[in-house]
CSV table of C-alpha atoms in Angstrom, one decimal:
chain,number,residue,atom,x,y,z
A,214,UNK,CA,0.0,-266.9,-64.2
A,215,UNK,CA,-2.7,-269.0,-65.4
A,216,UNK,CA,-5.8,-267.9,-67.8
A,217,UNK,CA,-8.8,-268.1,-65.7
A,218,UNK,CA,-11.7,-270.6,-66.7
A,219,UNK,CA,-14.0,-268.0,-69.0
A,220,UNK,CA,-10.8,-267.4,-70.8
A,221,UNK,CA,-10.0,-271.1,-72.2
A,222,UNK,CA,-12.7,-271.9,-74.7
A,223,UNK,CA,-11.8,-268.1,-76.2
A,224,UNK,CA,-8.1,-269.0,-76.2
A,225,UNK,CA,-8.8,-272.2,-78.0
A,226,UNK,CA,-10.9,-270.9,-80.4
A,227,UNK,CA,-8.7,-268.7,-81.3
A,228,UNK,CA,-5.9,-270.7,-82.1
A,229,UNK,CA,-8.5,-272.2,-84.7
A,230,UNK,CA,-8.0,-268.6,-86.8
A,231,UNK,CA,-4.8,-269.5,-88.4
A,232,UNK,CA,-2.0,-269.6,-85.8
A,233,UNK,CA,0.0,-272.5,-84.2
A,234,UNK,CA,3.0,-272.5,-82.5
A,235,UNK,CA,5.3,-275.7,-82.8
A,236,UNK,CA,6.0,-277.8,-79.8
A,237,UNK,CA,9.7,-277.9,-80.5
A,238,UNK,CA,10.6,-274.0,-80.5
A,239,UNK,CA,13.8,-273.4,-78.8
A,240,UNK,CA,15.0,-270.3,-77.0
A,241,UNK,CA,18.8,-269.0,-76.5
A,242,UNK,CA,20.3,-266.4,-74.5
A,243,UNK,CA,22.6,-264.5,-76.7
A,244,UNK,CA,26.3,-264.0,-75.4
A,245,UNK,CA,26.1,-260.8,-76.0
A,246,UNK,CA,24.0,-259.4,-73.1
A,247,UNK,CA,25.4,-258.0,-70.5
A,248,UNK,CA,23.8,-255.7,-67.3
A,249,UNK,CA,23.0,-252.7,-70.1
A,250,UNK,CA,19.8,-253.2,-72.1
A,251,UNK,CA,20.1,-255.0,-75.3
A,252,UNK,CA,16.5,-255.3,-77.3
A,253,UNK,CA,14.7,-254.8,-80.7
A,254,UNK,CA,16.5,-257.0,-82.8
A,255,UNK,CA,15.6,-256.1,-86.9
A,256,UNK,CA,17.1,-258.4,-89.7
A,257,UNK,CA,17.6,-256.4,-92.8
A,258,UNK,CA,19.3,-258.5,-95.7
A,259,UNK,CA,23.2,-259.9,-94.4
A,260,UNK,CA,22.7,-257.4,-91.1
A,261,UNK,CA,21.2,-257.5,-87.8
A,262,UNK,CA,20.3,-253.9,-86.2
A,263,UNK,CA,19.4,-253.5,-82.2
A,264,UNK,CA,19.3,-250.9,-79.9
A,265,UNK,CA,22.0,-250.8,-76.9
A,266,UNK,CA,22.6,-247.9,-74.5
A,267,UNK,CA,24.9,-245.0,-75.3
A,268,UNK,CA,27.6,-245.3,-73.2
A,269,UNK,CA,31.0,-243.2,-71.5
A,270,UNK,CA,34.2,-245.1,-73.0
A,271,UNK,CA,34.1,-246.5,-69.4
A,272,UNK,CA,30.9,-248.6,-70.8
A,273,UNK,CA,28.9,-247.2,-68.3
A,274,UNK,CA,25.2,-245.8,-69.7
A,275,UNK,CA,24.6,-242.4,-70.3
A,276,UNK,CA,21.1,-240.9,-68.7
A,277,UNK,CA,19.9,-237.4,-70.0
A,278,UNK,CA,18.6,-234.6,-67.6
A,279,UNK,CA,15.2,-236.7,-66.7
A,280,UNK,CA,17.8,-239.8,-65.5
A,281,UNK,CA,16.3,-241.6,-68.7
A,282,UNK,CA,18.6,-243.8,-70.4
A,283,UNK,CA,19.9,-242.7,-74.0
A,284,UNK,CA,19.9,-245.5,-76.5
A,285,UNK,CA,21.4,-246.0,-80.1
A,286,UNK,CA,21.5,-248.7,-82.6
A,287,UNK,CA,24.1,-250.8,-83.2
A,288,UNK,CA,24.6,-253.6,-86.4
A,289,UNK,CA,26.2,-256.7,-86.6
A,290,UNK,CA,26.4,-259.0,-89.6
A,291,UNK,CA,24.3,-262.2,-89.8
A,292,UNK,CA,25.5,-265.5,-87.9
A,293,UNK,CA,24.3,-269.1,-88.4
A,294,UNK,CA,23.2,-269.5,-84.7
A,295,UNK,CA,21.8,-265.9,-84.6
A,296,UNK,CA,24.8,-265.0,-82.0
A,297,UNK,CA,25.5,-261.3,-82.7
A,298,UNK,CA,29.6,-260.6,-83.4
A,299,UNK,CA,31.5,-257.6,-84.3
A,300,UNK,CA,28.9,-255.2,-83.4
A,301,UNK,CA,29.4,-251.3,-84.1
A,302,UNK,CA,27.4,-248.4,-83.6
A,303,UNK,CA,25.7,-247.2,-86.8
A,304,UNK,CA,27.4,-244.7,-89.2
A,305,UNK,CA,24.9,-241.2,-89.0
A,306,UNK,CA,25.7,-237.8,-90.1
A,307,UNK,CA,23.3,-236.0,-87.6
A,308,UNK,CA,25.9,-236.3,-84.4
A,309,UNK,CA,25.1,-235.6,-81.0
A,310,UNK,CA,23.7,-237.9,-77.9
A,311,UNK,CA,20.3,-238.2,-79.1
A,312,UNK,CA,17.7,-240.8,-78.3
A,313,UNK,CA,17.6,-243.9,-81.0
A,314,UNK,CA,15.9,-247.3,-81.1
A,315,UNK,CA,13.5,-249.4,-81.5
A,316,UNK,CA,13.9,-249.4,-85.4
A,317,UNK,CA,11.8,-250.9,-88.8
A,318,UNK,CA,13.5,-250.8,-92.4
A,319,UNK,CA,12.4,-250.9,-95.6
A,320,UNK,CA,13.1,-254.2,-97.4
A,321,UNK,CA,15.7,-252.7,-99.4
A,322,UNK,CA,17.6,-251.2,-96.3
A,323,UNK,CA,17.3,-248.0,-97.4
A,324,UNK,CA,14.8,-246.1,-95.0
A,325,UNK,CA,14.6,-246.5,-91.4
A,326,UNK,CA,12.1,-245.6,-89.0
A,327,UNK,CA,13.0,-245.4,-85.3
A,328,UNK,CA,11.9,-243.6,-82.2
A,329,UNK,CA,13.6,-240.8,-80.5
A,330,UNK,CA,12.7,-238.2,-78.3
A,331,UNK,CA,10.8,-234.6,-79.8
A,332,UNK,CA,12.8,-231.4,-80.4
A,333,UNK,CA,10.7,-229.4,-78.9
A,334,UNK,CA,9.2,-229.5,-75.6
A,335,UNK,CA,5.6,-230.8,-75.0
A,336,UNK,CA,3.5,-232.1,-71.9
A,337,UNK,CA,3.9,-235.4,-70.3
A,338,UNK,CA,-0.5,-236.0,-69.3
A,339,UNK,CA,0.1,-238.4,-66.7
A,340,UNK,CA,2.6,-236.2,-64.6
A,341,UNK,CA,1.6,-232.6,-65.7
A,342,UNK,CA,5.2,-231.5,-66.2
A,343,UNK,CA,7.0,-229.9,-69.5
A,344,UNK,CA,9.2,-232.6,-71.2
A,345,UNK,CA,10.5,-234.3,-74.9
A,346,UNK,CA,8.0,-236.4,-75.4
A,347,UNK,CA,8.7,-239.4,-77.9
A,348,UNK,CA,8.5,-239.6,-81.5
A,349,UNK,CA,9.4,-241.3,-85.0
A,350,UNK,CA,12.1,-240.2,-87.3
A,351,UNK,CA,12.7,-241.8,-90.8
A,352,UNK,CA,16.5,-241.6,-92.3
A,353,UNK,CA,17.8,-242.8,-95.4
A,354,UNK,CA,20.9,-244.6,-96.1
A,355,UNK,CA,23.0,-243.0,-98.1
A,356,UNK,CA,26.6,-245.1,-99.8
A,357,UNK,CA,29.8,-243.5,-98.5
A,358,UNK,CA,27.6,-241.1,-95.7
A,359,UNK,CA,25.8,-243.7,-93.6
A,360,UNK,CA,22.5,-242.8,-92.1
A,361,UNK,CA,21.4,-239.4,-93.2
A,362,UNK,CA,18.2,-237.1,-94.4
A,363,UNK,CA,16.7,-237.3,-91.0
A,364,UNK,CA,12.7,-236.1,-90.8
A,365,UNK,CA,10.2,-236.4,-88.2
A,366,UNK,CA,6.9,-237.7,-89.2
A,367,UNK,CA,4.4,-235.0,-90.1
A,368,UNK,CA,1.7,-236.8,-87.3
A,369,UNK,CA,3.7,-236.6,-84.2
A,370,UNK,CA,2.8,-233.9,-82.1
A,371,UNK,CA,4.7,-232.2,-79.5
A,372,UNK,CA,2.5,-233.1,-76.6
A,373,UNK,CA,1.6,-237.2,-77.6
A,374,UNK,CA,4.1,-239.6,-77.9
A,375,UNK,CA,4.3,-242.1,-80.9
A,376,UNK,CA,7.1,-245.1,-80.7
A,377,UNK,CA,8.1,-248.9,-81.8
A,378,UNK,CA,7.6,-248.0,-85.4
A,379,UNK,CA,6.8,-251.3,-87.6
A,380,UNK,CA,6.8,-251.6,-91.7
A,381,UNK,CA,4.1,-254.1,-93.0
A,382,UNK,CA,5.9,-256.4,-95.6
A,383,UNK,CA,4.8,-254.3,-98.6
A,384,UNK,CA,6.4,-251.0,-97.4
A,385,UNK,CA,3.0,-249.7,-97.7
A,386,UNK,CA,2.0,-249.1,-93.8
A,387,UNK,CA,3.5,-248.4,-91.0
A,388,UNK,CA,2.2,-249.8,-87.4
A,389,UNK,CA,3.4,-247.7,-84.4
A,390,UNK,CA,2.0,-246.7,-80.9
A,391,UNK,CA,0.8,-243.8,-79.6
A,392,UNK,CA,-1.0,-242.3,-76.8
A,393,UNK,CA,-3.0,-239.6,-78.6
A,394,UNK,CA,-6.2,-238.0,-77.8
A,395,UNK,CA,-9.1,-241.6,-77.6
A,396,UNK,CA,-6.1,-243.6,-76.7
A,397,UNK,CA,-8.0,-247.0,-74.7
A,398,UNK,CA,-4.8,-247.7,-73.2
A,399,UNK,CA,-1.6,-246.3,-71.6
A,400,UNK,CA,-1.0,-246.8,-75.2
A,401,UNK,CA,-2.3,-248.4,-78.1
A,402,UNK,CA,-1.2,-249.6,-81.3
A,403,UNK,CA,-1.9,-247.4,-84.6
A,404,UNK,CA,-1.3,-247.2,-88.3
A,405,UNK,CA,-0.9,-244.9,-91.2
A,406,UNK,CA,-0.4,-245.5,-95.1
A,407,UNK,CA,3.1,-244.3,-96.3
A,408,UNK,CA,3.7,-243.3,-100.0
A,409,UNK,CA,7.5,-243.7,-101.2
A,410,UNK,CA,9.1,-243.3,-97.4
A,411,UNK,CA,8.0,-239.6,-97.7
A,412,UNK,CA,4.2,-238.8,-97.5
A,413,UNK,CA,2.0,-240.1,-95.1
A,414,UNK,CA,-2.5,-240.5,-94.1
A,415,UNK,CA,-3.9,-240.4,-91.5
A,416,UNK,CA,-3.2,-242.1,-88.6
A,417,UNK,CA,-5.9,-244.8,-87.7
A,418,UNK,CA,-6.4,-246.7,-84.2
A,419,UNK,CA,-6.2,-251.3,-84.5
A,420,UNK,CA,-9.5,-250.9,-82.7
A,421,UNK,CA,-11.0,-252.1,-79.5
A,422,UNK,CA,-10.1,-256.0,-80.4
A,423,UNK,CA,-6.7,-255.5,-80.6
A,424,UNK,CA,-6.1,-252.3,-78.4
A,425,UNK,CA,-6.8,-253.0,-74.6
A,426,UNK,CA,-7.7,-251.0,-71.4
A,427,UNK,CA,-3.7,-251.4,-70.7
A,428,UNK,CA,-0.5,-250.7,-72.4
A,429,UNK,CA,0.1,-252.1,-76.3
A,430,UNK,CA,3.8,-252.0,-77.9
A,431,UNK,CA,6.7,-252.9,-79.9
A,432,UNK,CA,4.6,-253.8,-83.3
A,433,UNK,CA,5.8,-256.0,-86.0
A,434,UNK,CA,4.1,-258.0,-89.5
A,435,UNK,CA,5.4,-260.8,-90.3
A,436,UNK,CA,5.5,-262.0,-94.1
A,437,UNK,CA,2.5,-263.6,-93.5
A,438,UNK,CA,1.2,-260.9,-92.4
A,439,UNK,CA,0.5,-261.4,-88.5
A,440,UNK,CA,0.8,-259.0,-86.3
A,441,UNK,CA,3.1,-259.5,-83.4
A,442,UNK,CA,2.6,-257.2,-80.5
A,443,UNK,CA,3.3,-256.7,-76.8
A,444,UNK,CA,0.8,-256.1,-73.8
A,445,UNK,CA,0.3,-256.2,-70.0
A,446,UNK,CA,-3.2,-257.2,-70.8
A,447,UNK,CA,-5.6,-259.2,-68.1
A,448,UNK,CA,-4.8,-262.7,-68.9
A,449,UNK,CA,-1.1,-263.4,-69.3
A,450,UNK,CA,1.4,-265.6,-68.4
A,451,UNK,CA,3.7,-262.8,-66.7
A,452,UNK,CA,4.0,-258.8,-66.7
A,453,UNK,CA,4.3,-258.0,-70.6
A,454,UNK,CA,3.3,-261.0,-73.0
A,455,UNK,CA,3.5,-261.1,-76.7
A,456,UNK,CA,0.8,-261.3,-78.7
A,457,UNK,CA,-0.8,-262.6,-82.3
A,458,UNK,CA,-3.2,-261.5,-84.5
A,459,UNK,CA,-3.7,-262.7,-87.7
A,460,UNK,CA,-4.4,-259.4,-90.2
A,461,UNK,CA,-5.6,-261.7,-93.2
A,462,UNK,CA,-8.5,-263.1,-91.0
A,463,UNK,CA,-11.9,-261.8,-91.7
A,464,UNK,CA,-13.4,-263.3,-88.8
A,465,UNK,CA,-14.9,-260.9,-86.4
A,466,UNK,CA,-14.3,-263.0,-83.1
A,467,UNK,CA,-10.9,-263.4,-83.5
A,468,UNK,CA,-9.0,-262.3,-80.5
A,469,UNK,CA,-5.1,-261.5,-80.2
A,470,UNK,CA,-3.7,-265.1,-78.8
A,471,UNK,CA,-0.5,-265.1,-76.4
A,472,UNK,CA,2.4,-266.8,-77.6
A,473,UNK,CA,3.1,-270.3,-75.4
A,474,UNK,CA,6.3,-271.0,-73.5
A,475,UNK,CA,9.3,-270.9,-73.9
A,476,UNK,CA,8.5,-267.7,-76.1
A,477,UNK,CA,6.9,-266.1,-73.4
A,478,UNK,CA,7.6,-266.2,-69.8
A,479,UNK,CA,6.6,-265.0,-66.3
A,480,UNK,CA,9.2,-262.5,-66.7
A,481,UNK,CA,8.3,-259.1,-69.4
A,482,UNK,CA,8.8,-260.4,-73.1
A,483,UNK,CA,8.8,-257.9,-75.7
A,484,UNK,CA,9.6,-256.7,-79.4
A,485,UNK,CA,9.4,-259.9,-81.0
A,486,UNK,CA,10.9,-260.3,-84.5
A,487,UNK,CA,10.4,-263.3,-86.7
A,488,UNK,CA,12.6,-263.4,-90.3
A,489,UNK,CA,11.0,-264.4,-93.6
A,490,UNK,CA,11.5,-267.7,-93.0
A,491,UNK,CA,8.6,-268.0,-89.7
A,492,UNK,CA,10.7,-270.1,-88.1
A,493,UNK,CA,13.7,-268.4,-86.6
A,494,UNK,CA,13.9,-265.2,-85.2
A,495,UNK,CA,14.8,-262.4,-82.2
A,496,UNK,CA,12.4,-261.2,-78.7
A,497,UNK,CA,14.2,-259.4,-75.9
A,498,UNK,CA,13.1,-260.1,-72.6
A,499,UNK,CA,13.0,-259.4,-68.6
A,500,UNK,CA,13.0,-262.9,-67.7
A,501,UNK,CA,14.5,-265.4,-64.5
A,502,UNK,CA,18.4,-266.0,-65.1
A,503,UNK,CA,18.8,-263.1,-67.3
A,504,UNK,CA,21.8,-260.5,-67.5
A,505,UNK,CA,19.7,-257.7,-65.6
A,506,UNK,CA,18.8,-255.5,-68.1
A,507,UNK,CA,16.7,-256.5,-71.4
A,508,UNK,CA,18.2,-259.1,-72.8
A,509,UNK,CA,18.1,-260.6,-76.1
A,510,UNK,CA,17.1,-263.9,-77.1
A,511,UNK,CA,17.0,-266.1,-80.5
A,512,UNK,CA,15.2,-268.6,-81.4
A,513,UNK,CA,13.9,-271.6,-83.9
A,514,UNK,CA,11.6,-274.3,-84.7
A,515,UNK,CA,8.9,-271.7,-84.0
């Protein structure tokens, strides 16, 4: 899908704010994937975190009582050619088939956020019916336990849902979305200040230039402090694109750019993840020759 006419100048322009993408980016299909959904890829130190479906020993996904799938997160240690090996389901002491993925850490590994479903019921506004809506849980990562001191954040509320949680570099806020009361979108992308991984402000919308009329998600800051985001936005190059925005500008016109091929594709591309470096990195993806689920991708050169 191409940009229409009005749109060029605008795109161009905005590539002038501080963001290029290099010509020589590569793009591999990991060996991993399979037909189950494999996505939000998170480097933390020598370990590589995703989310995978919870599954009968049979490997066939588990669905709970709304036929939604269940999801957990799984780590592997770091390869040189980003393939993931040895993967195992995380080490938690709150048990039970719950909902977990789409994670962010802290820097030193020792908090994660992640999105899960609420404990207690609330109302879904689009279909009018009684159900667990979503939500974000921090844990902390406790030698010899695993995964433990689980809390939901005091700013989710039974009847909204808030997902795709996302650490700036510093630790010191945490990007999210949400479809709360003045929501623009489906949903739109959010933030609130966190104080030691256990108080938190007020939450506070990205505002109409970054939020659009359609559906924002799966956040992440780079260390350069760009934020990365997904959207079905008017203008694309397929169903879901990702997106750039450069949080150091100070220029009011700037507009969130999509990413070029082969980053995105005509296919959904989502929950991009680029390490410290800016140049290699993870994005899972619905696109042509893929495994059928979402798929996971690495790439370099960016």
């Amino acid at each position: 899908m191409k940009l229409k006419t009005k749109f060029t100048g605008l795109l161009i322009l905005a590539l002038g704010y501080g963001f290029s993408q290099s010509e020589d980016v590569e793009v591999k299909k990991l060996k991993i994937n399979n037909e189950l959904d494999h996505f939000a890829a998170r480097v933390v130190g020598d370990k590589l975190f995703f989310s995978y479906n919870l599954t009968t020993k049979r490997g066939r996904a588990i669905k709970d009582k709304y036929d939604g799938f269940i999801y957990t997160m799984y780590e592997a240690p770091l390869s040189n050619d980003g393939e993931i090996n040895d993967a195992q389901a995380i080490t938690k002491t709150e048990l039970g088939r719950f909902n977990m993925s789409a994670a962010t850490f802290s820097k030193d590994g020792k908090y994660m956020y992640f999105t899960t479903n609420q404990l207690g019921k609330g109302t879904n506004k689009i279909k009018g019916i009684e159900t667990y809506n979503l939500q974000i849980r921090r844990a902390e990562y406790v030698e010899g336990k695993g995964w433990t001191n689980f809390e939901t954040l005091p700013f989710c509320k039974p009847n909204y849902n808030y997902a795709h949680p996302a650490l700036s570099p510093d630790g010191n806020t945490l990007y999210f979305i949400a479809d709360v009361r003045g929501t623009k979108g489906k949903s739109d992308l959010y933030k609130v200040s966190v104080t030691n991984h256990n108080s938190y402000g007020e939450i506070t919308s990205l505002g109409e230039t970054i939020n659009s009329s359609r559906t924002e998600i799966f956040p992440f800051v780079s260390a350069d402090n760009k934020l990365y985001f997904s959207s079905n936005r008017r203008g694309g190059k397929g169903g879901i694109d990702i997106y750039v925005y450069d949080l150091n500008s100070s220029n009011s016109e700037q507009v969130p750019v999509s990413l070029e091929k082969p980053i995105n594709s005509r296919g959904d591309d989502f929950s991009f993840f680029l390490n410290d470096d800016l140049t290699t990195g993870y994005l899972s993806s619905r696109r042509l020759k893929g495994e059928g689920g979402d798929d996971l991708y690495y790439f370099e050169k960016f």
